[in-house]
Amino acid sequence: MMQQRAHILSGEQKPRSQTQRAASELRRMIVSGELPAGSSYLETELAEMLDMSRTPVREATLMLEAQGLLEVRPRRGVKILSISPEDMEEIYQILTELESLAAERVAERSTSPEMLEPLREATQRMEDALARDDREAWAAADEDFHTRLVELSGSARLKSVIANFNDQVRRARALTLYIRPAPTKSNADHRALIAALEKGDAALARKIHREHRIAAKSLMISLLSKHGFHQI
Amino acid sequence: MMQQRAHILSGEQKPRSQTQRAASELRRMIVSGELPAGSSYLETELAEMLDMSRTPVREATLMLEAQGLLEVRPRRGVKILSISPEDMEEIYQILTELESLAAERVAERSTSPEMLEPLREATQRMEDALARDDREAWAAADEDFHTRLVELSGSARLKSVIANFNDQVRRARALTLYIRPAPTKSNADHRALIAALEKGDAALARKIHREHRIAAKSLMISLLSKHGFHQI
DNA sequence: GCATAATTTTATGTATACATTAAAAAATAC
DNA sequence: GTATTTTTTAATGTATACATAAAATTATGC
């Protein structure tokens, strides 16, 4: 085999390193369920899948282990971690705290109303999607709202750690998207949050978002238990 | 050079992998300031320092990068990240949220008063240390209190993410240990928290700890600004 | 002398060789 | 036939070779 591979997909934006490619590719495969929770793979298998040597695969698995997506078990392969309802509760609690902090920071920082435009726009898309009962579009817009909110907090750390935990529960969210009730409350919550942010009322923004996330957690937990999902 | 090295230090508890050793050794060197913030090192230099090949060093630096302790800059060496007052604020805010959650969880979970014994014991050590004006001992006991509290929350994720952020601000804490006023309030806060935990009052525990951490943040920020530390 | 181009150096990224050791399989004892 | 020991297999951990490309240096044109 040739030692260095030419970049075949010239359409790719960045000729990033193999390690970066392995990390993002494996992350994608894990959060999409392509590599199912609970399954195990040898380094060699992953290297074969990704068409590279073991070295970048090893480096990527160490990064993903630090992110909590998989476990590197010496000589037993890399195991894709599954999520129990208890894990789910933990992660949602953590996300609740961190996103509430983000909302508070946005309220404190937002000087002009235009800054909040991405939030209004995402909320509008959520409402439109809900009106035509397009759940995928709703979920995409909802995720967008949360991402934008966190970005507006101006904290790269907050963004990164929230993204990590979100990746851990993405599978579960996809699973409950069609069995959950219509998310009318979510849209209303977002409007209320935007109003609080416009007023620059940090405490209120925090409170609204916190309750929004706690409700999301309760709903998720009850859906999982109702449908008997013990390991996702 | 021989390819595999015998374990010379047989006193070591675990013959962990070189990668693990590199990660914990580098972490220690960073948080202690032995590798100063802002300084840069080539992979080869670090490998030499740790008496191993580049491979485990590379793997360790990727893990520490994910933890936010350093930055891997292609061809410019690994840079130990420094912390600005703004970073400090971000990190303390995040720690405030996460530890408050931990306190709340402990209040909800603590069934027997004996469970809280480690917290009482650490607080006692803090008070003793304060009485004899031993700041190092006070800091050690305080850190122990926080660690135990988080452990009692029963969330491995919470523990891990809090530990990561704590590592990022450890240098700054050491720096302000002797220039801060005597921490009498901290000790009182801990006693109040323990009382709330004993009552199982989650909301109160949360509130007390949150205010405790917010005060710690304000103190730290004002100390840094007063003493003109712009990059730590 | 200064800016640009050519060249050299050097640090990293990746593949691969190989030692180690855990796990699996086979052999042995009873 | 089961339990224990020995042997074999195989996956990982680590070192190293080497290609690549960035940075540094030197050479060249003006």
PDB file of N, CA and C in Angstrom, chain B residues 179-217:
ATOM      1  N   ILE B 179      -2.502  36.050  48.699  1.00  0.00           N
ATOM      2  CA  ILE B 179      -2.867  37.477  48.630  1.00  0.00           C
ATOM      3  C   ILE B 179      -4.351  37.688  48.915  1.00  0.00           C
ATOM      4  N   ARG B 180      -5.085  36.604  49.082  1.00  0.00           N
ATOM      5  CA  ARG B 180      -6.507  36.756  49.363  1.00  0.00           C
ATOM      6  C   ARG B 180      -6.706  36.975  50.872  1.00  0.00           C
ATOM      7  N   PRO B 181      -7.861  37.558  51.253  1.00  0.00           N
ATOM      8  CA  PRO B 181      -8.131  37.695  52.679  1.00  0.00           C
ATOM      9  C   PRO B 181      -8.402  36.331  53.302  1.00  0.00           C
ATOM     10  N   ALA B 182      -8.326  36.274  54.594  1.00  0.00           N
ATOM     11  CA  ALA B 182      -8.552  35.006  55.303  1.00  0.00           C
ATOM     12  C   ALA B 182      -9.939  34.462  54.963  1.00  0.00           C
ATOM     13  N   PRO B 183     -10.019  33.211  54.567  1.00  0.00           N
ATOM     14  CA  PRO B 183     -11.273  32.656  54.044  1.00  0.00           C
ATOM     15  C   PRO B 183     -12.240  32.183  55.135  1.00  0.00           C
ATOM     16  N   THR B 184     -12.610  33.087  56.012  1.00  0.00           N
ATOM     17  CA  THR B 184     -13.549  32.684  57.067  1.00  0.00           C
ATOM     18  C   THR B 184     -14.937  32.408  56.513  1.00  0.00           C
ATOM     19  N   LYS B 185     -15.325  33.220  55.536  1.00  0.00           N
ATOM     20  CA  LYS B 185     -16.664  33.061  54.954  1.00  0.00           C
ATOM     21  C   LYS B 185     -16.833  31.687  54.304  1.00  0.00           C
ATOM     22  N   SER B 186     -15.783  31.223  53.610  1.00  0.00           N
ATOM     23  CA  SER B 186     -15.828  29.921  52.955  1.00  0.00           C
ATOM     24  C   SER B 186     -16.197  28.817  53.933  1.00  0.00           C
ATOM     25  N   ASN B 187     -15.535  28.845  55.064  1.00  0.00           N
ATOM     26  CA  ASN B 187     -15.789  27.809  56.053  1.00  0.00           C
ATOM     27  C   ASN B 187     -17.248  27.849  56.520  1.00  0.00           C
ATOM     28  N   ALA B 188     -17.730  29.050  56.776  1.00  0.00           N
ATOM     29  CA  ALA B 188     -19.120  29.200  57.204  1.00  0.00           C
ATOM     30  C   ALA B 188     -20.076  28.700  56.120  1.00  0.00           C
ATOM     31  N   ASP B 189     -19.765  29.028  54.866  1.00  0.00           N
ATOM     32  CA  ASP B 189     -20.587  28.566  53.750  1.00  0.00           C
ATOM     33  C   ASP B 189     -20.672  27.043  53.735  1.00  0.00           C
ATOM     34  N   HIS B 190     -19.535  26.410  53.975  1.00  0.00           N
ATOM     35  CA  HIS B 190     -19.515  24.941  53.942  1.00  0.00           C
ATOM     36  C   HIS B 190     -20.401  24.366  55.037  1.00  0.00           C
ATOM     37  N   ARG B 191     -20.319  24.956  56.210  1.00  0.00           N
ATOM     38  CA  ARG B 191     -21.179  24.491  57.309  1.00  0.00           C
ATOM     39  C   ARG B 191     -22.653  24.643  56.938  1.00  0.00           C
ATOM     40  N   ALA B 192     -22.969  25.779  56.347  1.00  0.00           N
ATOM     41  CA  ALA B 192     -24.369  26.027  55.958  1.00  0.00           C
ATOM     42  C   ALA B 192     -24.815  25.026  54.897  1.00  0.00           C
ATOM     43  N   LEU B 193     -23.920  24.729  53.967  1.00  0.00           N
ATOM     44  CA  LEU B 193     -24.258  23.754  52.928  1.00  0.00           C
ATOM     45  C   LEU B 193     -24.516  22.391  53.545  1.00  0.00           C
ATOM     46  N   ILE B 194     -23.650  21.989  54.463  1.00  0.00           N
ATOM     47  CA  ILE B 194     -23.823  20.684  55.102  1.00  0.00           C
ATOM     48  C   ILE B 194     -25.179  20.616  55.813  1.00  0.00           C
ATOM     49  N   ALA B 195     -25.552  21.704  56.471  1.00  0.00           N
ATOM     50  CA  ALA B 195     -26.853  21.740  57.152  1.00  0.00           C
ATOM     51  C   ALA B 195     -27.992  21.534  56.157  1.00  0.00           C
ATOM     52  N   ALA B 196     -27.892  22.217  55.027  1.00  0.00           N
ATOM     53  CA  ALA B 196     -28.937  22.083  54.005  1.00  0.00           C
ATOM     54  C   ALA B 196     -28.982  20.659  53.460  1.00  0.00           C
ATOM     55  N   LEU B 197     -27.808  20.068  53.277  1.00  0.00           N
ATOM     56  CA  LEU B 197     -27.743  18.698  52.766  1.00  0.00           C
ATOM     57  C   LEU B 197     -28.365  17.736  53.781  1.00  0.00           C
ATOM     58  N   GLU B 198     -28.097  17.988  55.053  1.00  0.00           N
ATOM     59  CA  GLU B 198     -28.663  17.128  56.103  1.00  0.00           C
ATOM     60  C   GLU B 198     -30.180  17.169  56.097  1.00  0.00           C
ATOM     61  N   LYS B 199     -30.702  18.361  55.841  1.00  0.00           N
ATOM     62  CA  LYS B 199     -32.156  18.498  55.774  1.00  0.00           C
ATOM     63  C   LYS B 199     -32.718  17.936  54.467  1.00  0.00           C
ATOM     64  N   GLY B 200     -31.820  17.644  53.539  1.00  0.00           N
ATOM     65  CA  GLY B 200     -32.288  17.176  52.231  1.00  0.00           C
ATOM     66  C   GLY B 200     -32.949  18.288  51.431  1.00  0.00           C
ATOM     67  N   ASP B 201     -32.616  19.519  51.760  1.00  0.00           N
ATOM     68  CA  ASP B 201     -33.228  20.668  51.072  1.00  0.00           C
ATOM     69  C   ASP B 201     -32.398  21.016  49.832  1.00  0.00           C
ATOM     70  N   ALA B 202     -32.793  20.434  48.713  1.00  0.00           N
ATOM     71  CA  ALA B 202     -32.020  20.554  47.479  1.00  0.00           C
ATOM     72  C   ALA B 202     -31.938  21.997  46.986  1.00  0.00           C
ATOM     73  N   ALA B 203     -33.085  22.687  47.037  1.00  0.00           N
ATOM     74  CA  ALA B 203     -33.102  24.062  46.528  1.00  0.00           C
ATOM     75  C   ALA B 203     -32.196  24.954  47.362  1.00  0.00           C
ATOM     76  N   LEU B 204     -32.234  24.749  48.665  1.00  0.00           N
ATOM     77  CA  LEU B 204     -31.394  25.559  49.553  1.00  0.00           C
ATOM     78  C   LEU B 204     -29.914  25.224  49.347  1.00  0.00           C
ATOM     79  N   ALA B 205     -29.617  23.940  49.259  1.00  0.00           N
ATOM     80  CA  ALA B 205     -28.231  23.513  49.038  1.00  0.00           C
ATOM     81  C   ALA B 205     -27.694  24.157  47.764  1.00  0.00           C
ATOM     82  N   ARG B 206     -28.503  24.093  46.754  1.00  0.00           N
ATOM     83  CA  ARG B 206     -28.147  24.689  45.471  1.00  0.00           C
ATOM     84  C   ARG B 206     -27.858  26.177  45.607  1.00  0.00           C
ATOM     85  N   LYS B 207     -28.769  26.868  46.275  1.00  0.00           N
ATOM     86  CA  LYS B 207     -28.656  28.316  46.435  1.00  0.00           C
ATOM     87  C   LYS B 207     -27.396  28.682  47.224  1.00  0.00           C
ATOM     88  N   ILE B 208     -27.191  28.000  48.336  1.00  0.00           N
ATOM     89  CA  ILE B 208     -26.017  28.290  49.163  1.00  0.00           C
ATOM     90  C   ILE B 208     -24.732  28.072  48.386  1.00  0.00           C
ATOM     91  N   HIS B 209     -24.668  26.935  47.692  1.00  0.00           N
ATOM     92  CA  HIS B 209     -23.419  26.637  47.006  1.00  0.00           C
ATOM     93  C   HIS B 209     -23.205  27.570  45.831  1.00  0.00           C
ATOM     94  N   ARG B 210     -24.271  27.890  45.171  1.00  0.00           N
ATOM     95  CA  ARG B 210     -24.182  28.814  44.040  1.00  0.00           C
ATOM     96  C   ARG B 210     -23.618  30.167  44.491  1.00  0.00           C
ATOM     97  N   GLU B 211     -24.159  30.662  45.590  1.00  0.00           N
ATOM     98  CA  GLU B 211     -23.675  31.949  46.085  1.00  0.00           C
ATOM     99  C   GLU B 211     -22.228  31.855  46.569  1.00  0.00           C
ATOM    100  N   HIS B 212     -21.920  30.728  47.138  1.00  0.00           N
ATOM    101  CA  HIS B 212     -20.541  30.470  47.576  1.00  0.00           C
ATOM    102  C   HIS B 212     -19.578  30.564  46.401  1.00  0.00           C
ATOM    103  N   ARG B 213     -19.948  29.941  45.302  1.00  0.00           N
ATOM    104  CA  ARG B 213     -19.084  29.928  44.122  1.00  0.00           C
ATOM    105  C   ARG B 213     -19.052  31.289  43.431  1.00  0.00           C
ATOM    106  N   ILE B 214     -20.174  31.968  43.415  1.00  0.00           N
ATOM    107  CA  ILE B 214     -20.198  33.292  42.790  1.00  0.00           C
ATOM    108  C   ILE B 214     -19.281  34.241  43.559  1.00  0.00           C
ATOM    109  N   ALA B 215     -19.310  34.120  44.888  1.00  0.00           N
ATOM    110  CA  ALA B 215     -18.430  34.956  45.717  1.00  0.00           C
ATOM    111  C   ALA B 215     -16.968  34.618  45.423  1.00  0.00           C
ATOM    112  N   ALA B 216     -16.684  33.324  45.288  1.00  0.00           N
ATOM    113  CA  ALA B 216     -15.310  32.907  44.994  1.00  0.00           C
ATOM    114  C   ALA B 216     -14.854  33.490  43.664  1.00  0.00           C
ATOM    115  N   LYS B 217     -15.771  33.473  42.693  1.00  0.00           N
ATOM    116  CA  LYS B 217     -15.452  34.027  41.378  1.00  0.00           C
ATOM    117  C   LYS B 217     -15.151  35.514  41.483  1.00  0.00           C
TER     118      LYS B 217
END
